[in-house]
mmCIF file of C-alpha atoms in Angstrom:
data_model
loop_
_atom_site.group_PDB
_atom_site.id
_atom_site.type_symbol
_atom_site.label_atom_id
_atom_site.label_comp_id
_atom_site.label_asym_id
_atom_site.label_seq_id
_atom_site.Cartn_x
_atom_site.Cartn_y
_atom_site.Cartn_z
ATOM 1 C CA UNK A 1 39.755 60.950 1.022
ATOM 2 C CA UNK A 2 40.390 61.318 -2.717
ATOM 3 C CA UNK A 3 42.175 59.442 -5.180
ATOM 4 C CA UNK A 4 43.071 61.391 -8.046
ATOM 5 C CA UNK A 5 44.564 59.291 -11.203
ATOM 6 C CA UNK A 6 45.219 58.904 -14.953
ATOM 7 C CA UNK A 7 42.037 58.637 -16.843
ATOM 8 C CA UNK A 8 42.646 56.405 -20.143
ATOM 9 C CA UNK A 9 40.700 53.708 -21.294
ATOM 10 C CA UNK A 10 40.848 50.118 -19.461
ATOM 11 C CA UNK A 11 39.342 47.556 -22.336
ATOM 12 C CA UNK A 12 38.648 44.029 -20.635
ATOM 13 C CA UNK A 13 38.257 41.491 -23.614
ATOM 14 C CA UNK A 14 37.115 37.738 -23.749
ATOM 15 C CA UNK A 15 34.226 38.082 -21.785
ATOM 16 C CA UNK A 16 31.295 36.521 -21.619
ATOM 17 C CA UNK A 17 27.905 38.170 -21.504
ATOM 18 C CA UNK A 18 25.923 36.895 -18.921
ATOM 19 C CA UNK A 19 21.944 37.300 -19.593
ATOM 20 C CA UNK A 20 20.140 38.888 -16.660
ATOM 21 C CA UNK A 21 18.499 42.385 -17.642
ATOM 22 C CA UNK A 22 17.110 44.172 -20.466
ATOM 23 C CA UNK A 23 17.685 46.940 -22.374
ATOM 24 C CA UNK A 24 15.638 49.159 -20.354
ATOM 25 C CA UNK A 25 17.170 49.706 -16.846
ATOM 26 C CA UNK A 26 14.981 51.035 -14.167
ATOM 27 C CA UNK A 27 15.367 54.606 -12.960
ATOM 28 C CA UNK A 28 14.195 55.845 -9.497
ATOM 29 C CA UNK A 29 11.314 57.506 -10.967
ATOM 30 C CA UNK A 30 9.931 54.225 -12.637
ATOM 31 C CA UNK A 31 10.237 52.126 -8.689
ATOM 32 C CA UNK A 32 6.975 51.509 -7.831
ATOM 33 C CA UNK A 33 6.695 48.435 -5.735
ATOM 34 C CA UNK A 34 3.494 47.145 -6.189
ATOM 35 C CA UNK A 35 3.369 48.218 -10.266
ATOM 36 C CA UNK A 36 1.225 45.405 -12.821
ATOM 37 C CA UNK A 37 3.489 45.277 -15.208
ATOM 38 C CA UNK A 38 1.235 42.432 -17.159
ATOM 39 C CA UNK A 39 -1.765 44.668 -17.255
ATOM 40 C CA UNK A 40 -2.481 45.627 -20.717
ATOM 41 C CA UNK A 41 -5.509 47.287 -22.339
ATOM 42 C CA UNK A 42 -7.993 45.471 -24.278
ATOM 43 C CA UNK A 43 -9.569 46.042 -27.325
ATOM 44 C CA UNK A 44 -6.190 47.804 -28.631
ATOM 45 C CA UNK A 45 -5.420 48.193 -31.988
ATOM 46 C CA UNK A 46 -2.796 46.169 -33.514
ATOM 47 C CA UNK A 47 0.908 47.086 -33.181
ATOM 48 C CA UNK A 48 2.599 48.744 -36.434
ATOM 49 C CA UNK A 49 5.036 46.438 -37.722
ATOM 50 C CA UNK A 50 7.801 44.991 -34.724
ATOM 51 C CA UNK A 51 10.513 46.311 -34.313
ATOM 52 C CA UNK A 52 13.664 45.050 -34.426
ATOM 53 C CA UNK A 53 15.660 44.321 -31.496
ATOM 54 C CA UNK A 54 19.023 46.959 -31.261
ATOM 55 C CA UNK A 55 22.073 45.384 -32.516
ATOM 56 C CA UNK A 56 23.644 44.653 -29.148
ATOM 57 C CA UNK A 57 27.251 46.828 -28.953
ATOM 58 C CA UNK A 58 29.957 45.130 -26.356
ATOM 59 C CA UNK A 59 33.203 46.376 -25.177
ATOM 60 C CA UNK A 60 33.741 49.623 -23.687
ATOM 61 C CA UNK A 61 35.342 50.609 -20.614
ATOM 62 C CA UNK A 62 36.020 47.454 -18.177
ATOM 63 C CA UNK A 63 34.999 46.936 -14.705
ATOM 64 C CA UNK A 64 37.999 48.979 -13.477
ATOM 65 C CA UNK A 65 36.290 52.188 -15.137
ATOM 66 C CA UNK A 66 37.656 54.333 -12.082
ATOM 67 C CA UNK A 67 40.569 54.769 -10.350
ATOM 68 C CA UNK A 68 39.235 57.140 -7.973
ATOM 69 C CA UNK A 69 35.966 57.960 -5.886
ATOM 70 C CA UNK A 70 34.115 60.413 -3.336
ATOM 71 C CA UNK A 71 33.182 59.870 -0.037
ATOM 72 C CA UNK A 72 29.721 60.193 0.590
ATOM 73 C CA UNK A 73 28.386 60.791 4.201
ATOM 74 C CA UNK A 74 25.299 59.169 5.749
ATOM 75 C CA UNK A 75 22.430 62.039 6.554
ATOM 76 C CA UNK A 76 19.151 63.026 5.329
ATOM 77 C CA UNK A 77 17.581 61.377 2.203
ATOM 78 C CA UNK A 78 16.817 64.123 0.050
ATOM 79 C CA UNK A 79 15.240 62.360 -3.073
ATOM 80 C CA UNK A 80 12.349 60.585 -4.326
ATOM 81 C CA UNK A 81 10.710 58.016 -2.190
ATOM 82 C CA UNK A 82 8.772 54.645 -2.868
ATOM 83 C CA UNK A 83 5.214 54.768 -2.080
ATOM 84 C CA UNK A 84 6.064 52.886 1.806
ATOM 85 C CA UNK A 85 8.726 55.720 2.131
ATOM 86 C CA UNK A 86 11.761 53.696 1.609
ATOM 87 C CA UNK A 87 14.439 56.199 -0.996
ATOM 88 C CA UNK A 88 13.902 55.163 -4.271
ATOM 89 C CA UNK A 89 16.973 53.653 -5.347
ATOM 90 C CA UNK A 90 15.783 50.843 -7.743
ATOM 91 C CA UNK A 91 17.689 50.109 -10.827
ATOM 92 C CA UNK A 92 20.917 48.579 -11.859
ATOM 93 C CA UNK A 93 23.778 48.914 -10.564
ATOM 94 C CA UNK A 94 27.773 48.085 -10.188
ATOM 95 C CA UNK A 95 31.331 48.946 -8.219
ATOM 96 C CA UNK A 96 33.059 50.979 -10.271
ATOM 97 C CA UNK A 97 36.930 49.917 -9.612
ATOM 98 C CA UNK A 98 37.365 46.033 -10.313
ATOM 99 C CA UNK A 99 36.414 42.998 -10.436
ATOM 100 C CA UNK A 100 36.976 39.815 -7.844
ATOM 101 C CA UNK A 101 40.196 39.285 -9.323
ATOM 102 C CA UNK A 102 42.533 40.822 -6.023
ATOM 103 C CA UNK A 103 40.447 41.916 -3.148
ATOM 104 C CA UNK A 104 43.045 44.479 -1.505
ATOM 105 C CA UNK A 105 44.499 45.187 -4.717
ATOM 106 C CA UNK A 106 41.744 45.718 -6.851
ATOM 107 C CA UNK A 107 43.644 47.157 -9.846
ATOM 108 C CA UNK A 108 46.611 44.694 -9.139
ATOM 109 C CA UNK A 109 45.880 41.358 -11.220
ATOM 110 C CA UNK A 110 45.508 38.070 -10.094
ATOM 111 C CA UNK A 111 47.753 36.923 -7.456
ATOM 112 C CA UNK A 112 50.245 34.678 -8.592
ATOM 113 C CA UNK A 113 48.639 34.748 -12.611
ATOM 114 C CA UNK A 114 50.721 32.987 -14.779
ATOM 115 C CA UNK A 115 48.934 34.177 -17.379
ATOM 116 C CA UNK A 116 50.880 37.793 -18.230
ATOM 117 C CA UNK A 117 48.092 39.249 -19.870
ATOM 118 C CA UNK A 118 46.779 39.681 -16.420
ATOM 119 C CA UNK A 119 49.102 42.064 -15.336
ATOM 120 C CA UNK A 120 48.656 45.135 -13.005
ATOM 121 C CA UNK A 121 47.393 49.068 -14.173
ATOM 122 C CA UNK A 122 50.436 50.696 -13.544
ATOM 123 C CA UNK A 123 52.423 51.608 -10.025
ATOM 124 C CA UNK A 124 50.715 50.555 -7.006
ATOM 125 C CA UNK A 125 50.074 54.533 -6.241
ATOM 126 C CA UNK A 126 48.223 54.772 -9.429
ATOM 127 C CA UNK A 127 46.263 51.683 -8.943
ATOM 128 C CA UNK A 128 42.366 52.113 -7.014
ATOM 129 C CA UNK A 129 42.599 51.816 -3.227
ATOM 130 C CA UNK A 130 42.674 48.867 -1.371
ATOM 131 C CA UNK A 131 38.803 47.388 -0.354
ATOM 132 C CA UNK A 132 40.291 47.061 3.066
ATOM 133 C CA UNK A 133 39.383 50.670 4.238
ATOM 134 C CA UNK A 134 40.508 50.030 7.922
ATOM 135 C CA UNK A 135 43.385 48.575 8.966
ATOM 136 C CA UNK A 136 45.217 51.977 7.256
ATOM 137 C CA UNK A 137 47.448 49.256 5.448
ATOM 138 C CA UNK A 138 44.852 47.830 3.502
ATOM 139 C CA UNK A 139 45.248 44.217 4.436
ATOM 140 C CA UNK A 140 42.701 42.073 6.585
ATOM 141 C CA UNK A 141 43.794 41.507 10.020
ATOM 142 C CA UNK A 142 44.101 37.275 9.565
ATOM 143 C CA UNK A 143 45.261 35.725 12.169
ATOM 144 C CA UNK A 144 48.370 33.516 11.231
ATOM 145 C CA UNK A 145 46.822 30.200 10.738
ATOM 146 C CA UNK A 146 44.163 32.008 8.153
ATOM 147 C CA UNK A 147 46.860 34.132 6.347
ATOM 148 C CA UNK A 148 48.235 30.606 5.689
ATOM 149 C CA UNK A 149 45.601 29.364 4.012
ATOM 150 C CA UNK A 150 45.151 32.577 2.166
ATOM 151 C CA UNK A 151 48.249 31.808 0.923
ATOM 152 C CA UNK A 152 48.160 28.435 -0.175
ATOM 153 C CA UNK A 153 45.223 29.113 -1.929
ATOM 154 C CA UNK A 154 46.740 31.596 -3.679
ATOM 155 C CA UNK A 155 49.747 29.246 -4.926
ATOM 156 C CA UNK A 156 46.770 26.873 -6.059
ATOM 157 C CA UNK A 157 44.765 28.904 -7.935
ATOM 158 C CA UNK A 158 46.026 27.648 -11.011
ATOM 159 C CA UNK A 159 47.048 23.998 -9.848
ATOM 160 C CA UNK A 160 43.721 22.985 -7.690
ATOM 161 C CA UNK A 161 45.342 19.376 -6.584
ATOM 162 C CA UNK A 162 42.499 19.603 -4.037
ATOM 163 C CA UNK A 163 38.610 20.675 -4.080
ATOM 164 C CA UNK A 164 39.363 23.629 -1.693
ATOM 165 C CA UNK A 165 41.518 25.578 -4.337
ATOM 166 C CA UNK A 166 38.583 25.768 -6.939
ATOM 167 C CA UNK A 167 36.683 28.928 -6.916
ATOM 168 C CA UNK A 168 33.518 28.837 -5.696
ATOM 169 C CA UNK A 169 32.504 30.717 -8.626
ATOM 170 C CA UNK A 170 33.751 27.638 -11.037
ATOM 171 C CA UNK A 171 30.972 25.537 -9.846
ATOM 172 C CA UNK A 172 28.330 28.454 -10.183
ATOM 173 C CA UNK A 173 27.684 28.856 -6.549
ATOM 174 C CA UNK A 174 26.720 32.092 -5.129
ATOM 175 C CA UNK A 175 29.339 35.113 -4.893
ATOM 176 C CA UNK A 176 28.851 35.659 -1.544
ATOM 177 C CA UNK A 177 29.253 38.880 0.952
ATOM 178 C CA UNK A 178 31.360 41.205 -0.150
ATOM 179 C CA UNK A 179 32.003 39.732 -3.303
ATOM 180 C CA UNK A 180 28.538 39.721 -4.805
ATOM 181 C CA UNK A 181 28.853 43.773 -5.024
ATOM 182 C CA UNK A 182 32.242 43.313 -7.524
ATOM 183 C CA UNK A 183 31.152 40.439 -9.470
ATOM 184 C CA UNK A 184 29.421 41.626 -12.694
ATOM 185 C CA UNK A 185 26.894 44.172 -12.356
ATOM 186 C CA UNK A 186 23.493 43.267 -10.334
ATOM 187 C CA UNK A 187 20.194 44.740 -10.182
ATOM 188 C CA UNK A 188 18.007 46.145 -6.751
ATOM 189 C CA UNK A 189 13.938 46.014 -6.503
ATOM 190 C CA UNK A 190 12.600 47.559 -3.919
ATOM 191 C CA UNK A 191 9.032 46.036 -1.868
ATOM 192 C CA UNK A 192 7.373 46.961 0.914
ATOM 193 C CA UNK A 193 9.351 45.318 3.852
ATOM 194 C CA UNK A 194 11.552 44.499 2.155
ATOM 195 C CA UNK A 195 15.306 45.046 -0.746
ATOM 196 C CA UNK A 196 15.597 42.460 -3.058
ATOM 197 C CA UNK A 197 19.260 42.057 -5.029
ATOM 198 C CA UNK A 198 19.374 40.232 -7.945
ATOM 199 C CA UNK A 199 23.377 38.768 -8.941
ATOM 200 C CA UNK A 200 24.692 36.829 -12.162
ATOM 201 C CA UNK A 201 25.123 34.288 -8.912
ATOM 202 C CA UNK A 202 21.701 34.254 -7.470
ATOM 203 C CA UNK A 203 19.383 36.616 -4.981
ATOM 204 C CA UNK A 204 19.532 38.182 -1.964
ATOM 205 C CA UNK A 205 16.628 39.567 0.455
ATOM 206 C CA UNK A 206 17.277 42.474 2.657
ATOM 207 C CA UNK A 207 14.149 42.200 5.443
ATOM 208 C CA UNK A 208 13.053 45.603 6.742
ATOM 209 C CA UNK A 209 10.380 44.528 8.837
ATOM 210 C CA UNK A 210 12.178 44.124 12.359
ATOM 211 C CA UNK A 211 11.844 39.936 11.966
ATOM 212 C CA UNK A 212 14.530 38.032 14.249
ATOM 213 C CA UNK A 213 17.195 36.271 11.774
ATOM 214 C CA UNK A 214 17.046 32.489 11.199
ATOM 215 C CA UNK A 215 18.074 29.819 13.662
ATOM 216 C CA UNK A 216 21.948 29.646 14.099
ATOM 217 C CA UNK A 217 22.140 25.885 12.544
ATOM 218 C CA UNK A 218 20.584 28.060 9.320
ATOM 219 C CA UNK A 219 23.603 29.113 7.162
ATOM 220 C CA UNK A 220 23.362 30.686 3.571
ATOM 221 C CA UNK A 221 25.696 31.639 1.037
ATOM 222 C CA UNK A 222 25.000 34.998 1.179
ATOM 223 C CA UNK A 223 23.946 35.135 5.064
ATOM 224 C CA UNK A 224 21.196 36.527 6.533
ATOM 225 C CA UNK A 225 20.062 39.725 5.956
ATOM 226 C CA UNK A 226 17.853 42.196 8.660
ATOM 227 C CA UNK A 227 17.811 46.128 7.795
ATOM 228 C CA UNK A 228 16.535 48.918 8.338
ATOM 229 C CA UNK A 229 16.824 52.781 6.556
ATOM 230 C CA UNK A 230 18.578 55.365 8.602
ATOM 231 C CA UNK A 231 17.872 58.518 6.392
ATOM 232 C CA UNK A 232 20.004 57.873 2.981
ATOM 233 C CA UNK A 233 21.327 54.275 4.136
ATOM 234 C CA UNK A 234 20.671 51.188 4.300
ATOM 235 C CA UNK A 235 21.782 49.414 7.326
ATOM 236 C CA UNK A 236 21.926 45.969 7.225
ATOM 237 C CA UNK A 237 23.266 42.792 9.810
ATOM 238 C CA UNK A 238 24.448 39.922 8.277
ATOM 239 C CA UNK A 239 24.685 36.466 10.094
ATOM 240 C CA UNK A 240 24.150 32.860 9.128
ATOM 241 C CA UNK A 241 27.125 32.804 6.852
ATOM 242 C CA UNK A 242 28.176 29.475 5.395
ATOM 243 C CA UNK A 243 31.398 30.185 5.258
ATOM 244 C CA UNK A 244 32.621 28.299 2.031
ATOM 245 C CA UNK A 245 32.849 32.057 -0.286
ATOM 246 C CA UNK A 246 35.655 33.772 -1.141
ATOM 247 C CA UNK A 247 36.052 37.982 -1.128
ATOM 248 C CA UNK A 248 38.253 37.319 -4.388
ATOM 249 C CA UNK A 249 40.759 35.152 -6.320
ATOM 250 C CA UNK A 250 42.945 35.704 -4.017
ATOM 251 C CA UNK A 251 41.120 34.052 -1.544
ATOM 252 C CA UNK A 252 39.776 35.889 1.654
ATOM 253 C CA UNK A 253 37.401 34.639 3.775
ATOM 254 C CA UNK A 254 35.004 34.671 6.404
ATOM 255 C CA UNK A 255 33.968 31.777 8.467
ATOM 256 C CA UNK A 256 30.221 30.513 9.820
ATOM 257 C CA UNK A 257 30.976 32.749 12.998
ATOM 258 C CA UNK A 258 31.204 35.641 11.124
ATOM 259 C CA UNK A 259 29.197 38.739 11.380
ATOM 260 C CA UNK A 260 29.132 41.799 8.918
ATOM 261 C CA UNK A 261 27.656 45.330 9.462
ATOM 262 C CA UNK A 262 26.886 47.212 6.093
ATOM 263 C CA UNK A 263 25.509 50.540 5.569
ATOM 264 C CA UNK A 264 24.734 51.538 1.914
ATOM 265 C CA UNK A 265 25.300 55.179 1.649
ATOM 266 C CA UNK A 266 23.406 56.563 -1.060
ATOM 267 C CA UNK A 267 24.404 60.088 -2.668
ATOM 268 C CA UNK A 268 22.100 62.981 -2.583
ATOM 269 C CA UNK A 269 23.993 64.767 -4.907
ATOM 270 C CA UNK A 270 24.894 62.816 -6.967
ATOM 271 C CA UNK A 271 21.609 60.376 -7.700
ATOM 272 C CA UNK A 272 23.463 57.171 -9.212
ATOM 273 C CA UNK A 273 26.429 56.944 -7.005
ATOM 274 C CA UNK A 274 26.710 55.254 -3.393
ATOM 275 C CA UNK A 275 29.241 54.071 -1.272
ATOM 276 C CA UNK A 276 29.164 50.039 0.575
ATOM 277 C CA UNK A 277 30.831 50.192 3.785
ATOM 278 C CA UNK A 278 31.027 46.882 6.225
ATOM 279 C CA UNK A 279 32.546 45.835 9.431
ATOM 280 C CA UNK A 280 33.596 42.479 9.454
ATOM 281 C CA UNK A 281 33.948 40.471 12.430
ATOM 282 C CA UNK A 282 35.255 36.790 13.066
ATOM 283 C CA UNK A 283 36.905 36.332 16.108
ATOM 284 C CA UNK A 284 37.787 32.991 15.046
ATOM 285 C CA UNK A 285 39.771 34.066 11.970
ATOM 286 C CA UNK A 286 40.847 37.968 12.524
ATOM 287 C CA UNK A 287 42.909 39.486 15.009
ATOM 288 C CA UNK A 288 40.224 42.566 14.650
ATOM 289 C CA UNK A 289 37.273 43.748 13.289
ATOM 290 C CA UNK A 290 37.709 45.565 9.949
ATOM 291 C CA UNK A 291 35.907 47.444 7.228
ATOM 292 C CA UNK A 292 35.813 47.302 3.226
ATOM 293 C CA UNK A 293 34.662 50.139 1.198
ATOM 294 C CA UNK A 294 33.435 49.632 -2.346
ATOM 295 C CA UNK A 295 31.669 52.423 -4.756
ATOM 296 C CA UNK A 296 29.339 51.981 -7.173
ATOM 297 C CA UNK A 297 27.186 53.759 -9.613
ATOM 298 C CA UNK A 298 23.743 52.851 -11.059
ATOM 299 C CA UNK A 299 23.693 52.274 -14.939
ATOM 300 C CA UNK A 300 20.942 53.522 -17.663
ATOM 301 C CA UNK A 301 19.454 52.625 -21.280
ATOM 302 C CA UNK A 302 21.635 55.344 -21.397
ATOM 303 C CA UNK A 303 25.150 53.636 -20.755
ATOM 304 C CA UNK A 304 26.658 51.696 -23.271
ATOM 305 C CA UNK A 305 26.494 47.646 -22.372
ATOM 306 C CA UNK A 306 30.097 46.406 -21.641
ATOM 307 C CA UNK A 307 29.254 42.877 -20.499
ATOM 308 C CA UNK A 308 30.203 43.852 -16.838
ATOM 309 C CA UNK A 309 28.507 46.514 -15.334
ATOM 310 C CA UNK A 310 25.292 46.536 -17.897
ATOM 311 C CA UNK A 311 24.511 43.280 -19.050
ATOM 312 C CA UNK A 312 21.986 42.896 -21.614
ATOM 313 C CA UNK A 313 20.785 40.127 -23.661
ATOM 314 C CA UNK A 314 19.660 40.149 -27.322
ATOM 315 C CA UNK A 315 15.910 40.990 -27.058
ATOM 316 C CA UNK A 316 13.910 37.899 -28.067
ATOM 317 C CA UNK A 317 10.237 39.607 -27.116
ATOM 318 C CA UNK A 318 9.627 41.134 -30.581
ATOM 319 C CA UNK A 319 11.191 38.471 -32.592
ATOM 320 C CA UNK A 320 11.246 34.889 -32.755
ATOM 321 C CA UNK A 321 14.365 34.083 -34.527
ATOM 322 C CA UNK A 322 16.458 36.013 -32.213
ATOM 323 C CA UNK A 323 17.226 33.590 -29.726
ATOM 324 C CA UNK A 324 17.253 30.168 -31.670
ATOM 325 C CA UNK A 325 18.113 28.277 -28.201
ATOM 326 C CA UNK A 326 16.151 27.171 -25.096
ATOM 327 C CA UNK A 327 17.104 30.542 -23.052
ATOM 328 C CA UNK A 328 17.961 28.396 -20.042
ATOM 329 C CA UNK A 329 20.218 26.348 -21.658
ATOM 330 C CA UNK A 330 22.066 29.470 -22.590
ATOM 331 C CA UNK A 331 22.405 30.604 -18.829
ATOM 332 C CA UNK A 332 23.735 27.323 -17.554
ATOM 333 C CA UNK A 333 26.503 27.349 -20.832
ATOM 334 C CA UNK A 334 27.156 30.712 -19.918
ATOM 335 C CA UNK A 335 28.229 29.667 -16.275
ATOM 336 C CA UNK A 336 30.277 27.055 -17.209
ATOM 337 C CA UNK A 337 31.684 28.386 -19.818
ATOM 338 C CA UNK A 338 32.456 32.241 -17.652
ATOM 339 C CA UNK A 339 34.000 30.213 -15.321
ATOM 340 C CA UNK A 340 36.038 27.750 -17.308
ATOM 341 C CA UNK A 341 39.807 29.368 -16.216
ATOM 342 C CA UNK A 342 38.681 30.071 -12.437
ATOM 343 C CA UNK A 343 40.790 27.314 -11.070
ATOM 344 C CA UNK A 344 40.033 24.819 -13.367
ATOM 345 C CA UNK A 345 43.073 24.996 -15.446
ATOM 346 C CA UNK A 346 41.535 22.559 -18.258
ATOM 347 C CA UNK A 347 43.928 23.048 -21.378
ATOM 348 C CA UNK A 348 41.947 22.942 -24.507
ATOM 349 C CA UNK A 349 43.112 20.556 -26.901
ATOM 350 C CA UNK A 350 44.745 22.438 -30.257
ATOM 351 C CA UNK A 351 42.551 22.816 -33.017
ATOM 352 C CA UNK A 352 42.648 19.989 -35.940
#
């Protein structure tokens, strides 16, 4: 399946750059699990004069850079491997279609957004596929009483009378599973025994050493992760949900009884590209199992930072007047601020 659509430039302004990686992103020739990265040589000469960190360029295309993707098959891995033989595929990465805004209508704005800058990228037809890869009509299979509150979260969004309508998001808690793959762009270390991801909303640890998951009464934000490599993907089962996150604005969930399948497929051919798949299955809130689909690409020194799928900071190792601010300070503003019109609805006063 192919999606073929208008290519023309999708600008996303007002955003806030969130601080998590430098300016050099890791390649799958520089993942080495065990590397020193502290070691230095002693007795070196003294460094030339510093250099100055690179003015730091925003903008660029959004997070909807593509309207269209491949499928890529599971099969052999064909590429380099890390030294305990897991495929090198290190470095940092994002979805290429949209953000959290509308889960089964990526490209489609916010449900229900007031706001009409927020408005969809043309005709449904021209607009990036549904998540929701199976059921054929793109929607998850909710069973009525779950649809409902779908729904009237959805006409809450922007009038949260009650503490279920706020975002998770707004209160800096973790993204969650799916949505931690289409929320900003996040980075993926690779140890032996285990996959570490790194979000803008916290961590996530993939085992890979056959360990049972945690005691039922356990339950994370992002689950509970046990995988395994099956030539060029990851396959990882997910239990232990919490089941307070959200797939999106628009609301989907998954309860505490919830289990999800993923496989990362990761492309031979093309070395920075792979594909998340994941059955989802909650007896308690679908009418059937179903599976989301969600491509992604990994991103380069090369690629220009846009504040979504490469986030950089301004470099404050060479300099000292860079960063004039505790750095953690700036984090925890960034949050709050990032998340400020996520359900909160606080009108700023005008201007004196």
């Amino acid at each position: 399946m192919k999606y073929s659509l208008p290519n023309r430039p999708l600008g996303r302004a007002g955003l806030v750059v969130l601080s998590l990686l430098t300016t050099h992103a890791a390649t799958a020739e520089d993942a080495k699990p065990t590397e020193n990265a502290a070691a230095q040589p002693t007795g070196a000469a003294p460094a030339a004069a510093p250099r100055q960190p690179r003015p730091l360029k925003l903008g660029g295309p959004g997070i909807d850079q593509e309207r269209s993707f491949k499928p890529i098959s599971s099969g052999k891995w064909t590429g380099p491997r890390l030294a305990d033989g897991q495929p090198a595929v290190q470095g940092h990465w994002s979805n290429t279609i949209a953000n959290h805004n509308n889960f089964t209508d990526p490209q489609g704005g916010i449900i229900n957004d007031p706001n009409p800058n927020r408005v969809a990228k043309g005709p449904r037809e021209e607009r990036a596929p549904s998540r929701v890869s199976d059921p054929a009509d793109g929607q998850v299979p909710f069973q009525p009483w779950a649809l409902a509150k779908v729904k009237d979260f959805q006409a809450h969004f922007h009038d949260p009378v009650q503490p279920q309508y706020i975002e998770p998001l707004a209160r800096c808690a973790p993204a969650g599973i799916p949505k931690s793959l289409y929320w900003h762009g996040y980075q993926i270390s690779q140890y032996p025994g285990y996959v570490l991801f790194q979000f803008n909303s916290g961590t996530r640890i993939i085992h890979l050493d056959g360990k049972p998951h945690l005691p039922d009464n356990i339950k994370l934000w992002n689950g509970d992760s046990r995988g395994h490599w099956e030539g060029n993907t990851l396959v990882v089962d997910v239990t232990n949900q919490n089941g307070k996150a959200l797939f999106g604005r628009s609301g989907e969930f998954i309860s505490e009884n919830g289990h999800i399948e993923e496989r990362y497929i990761f492309s031979n051919e093309e070395r920075d590209r792979y594909i998340y798949q994941a059955t989802l299955t909650d007896p308690t809130v679908y009418t059937r199992p179903f599976t989301v689909t969600v491509p992604a690409r990994r991103w380069s020194a090369k690629d220009q930072p846009n504040g979504w799928h490469f986030e950089v900071e301004p470099a404050n190792y060479l300099g000292k007047d860079t960063l004039k601010e505790p750095i953690l300070d700036h984090y925890e503003r960034v949050c709050a601020e990032n998340n400020g019109g996520f359900g909160l609805v606080a009108e700023e006063s005008a201007k004196k």
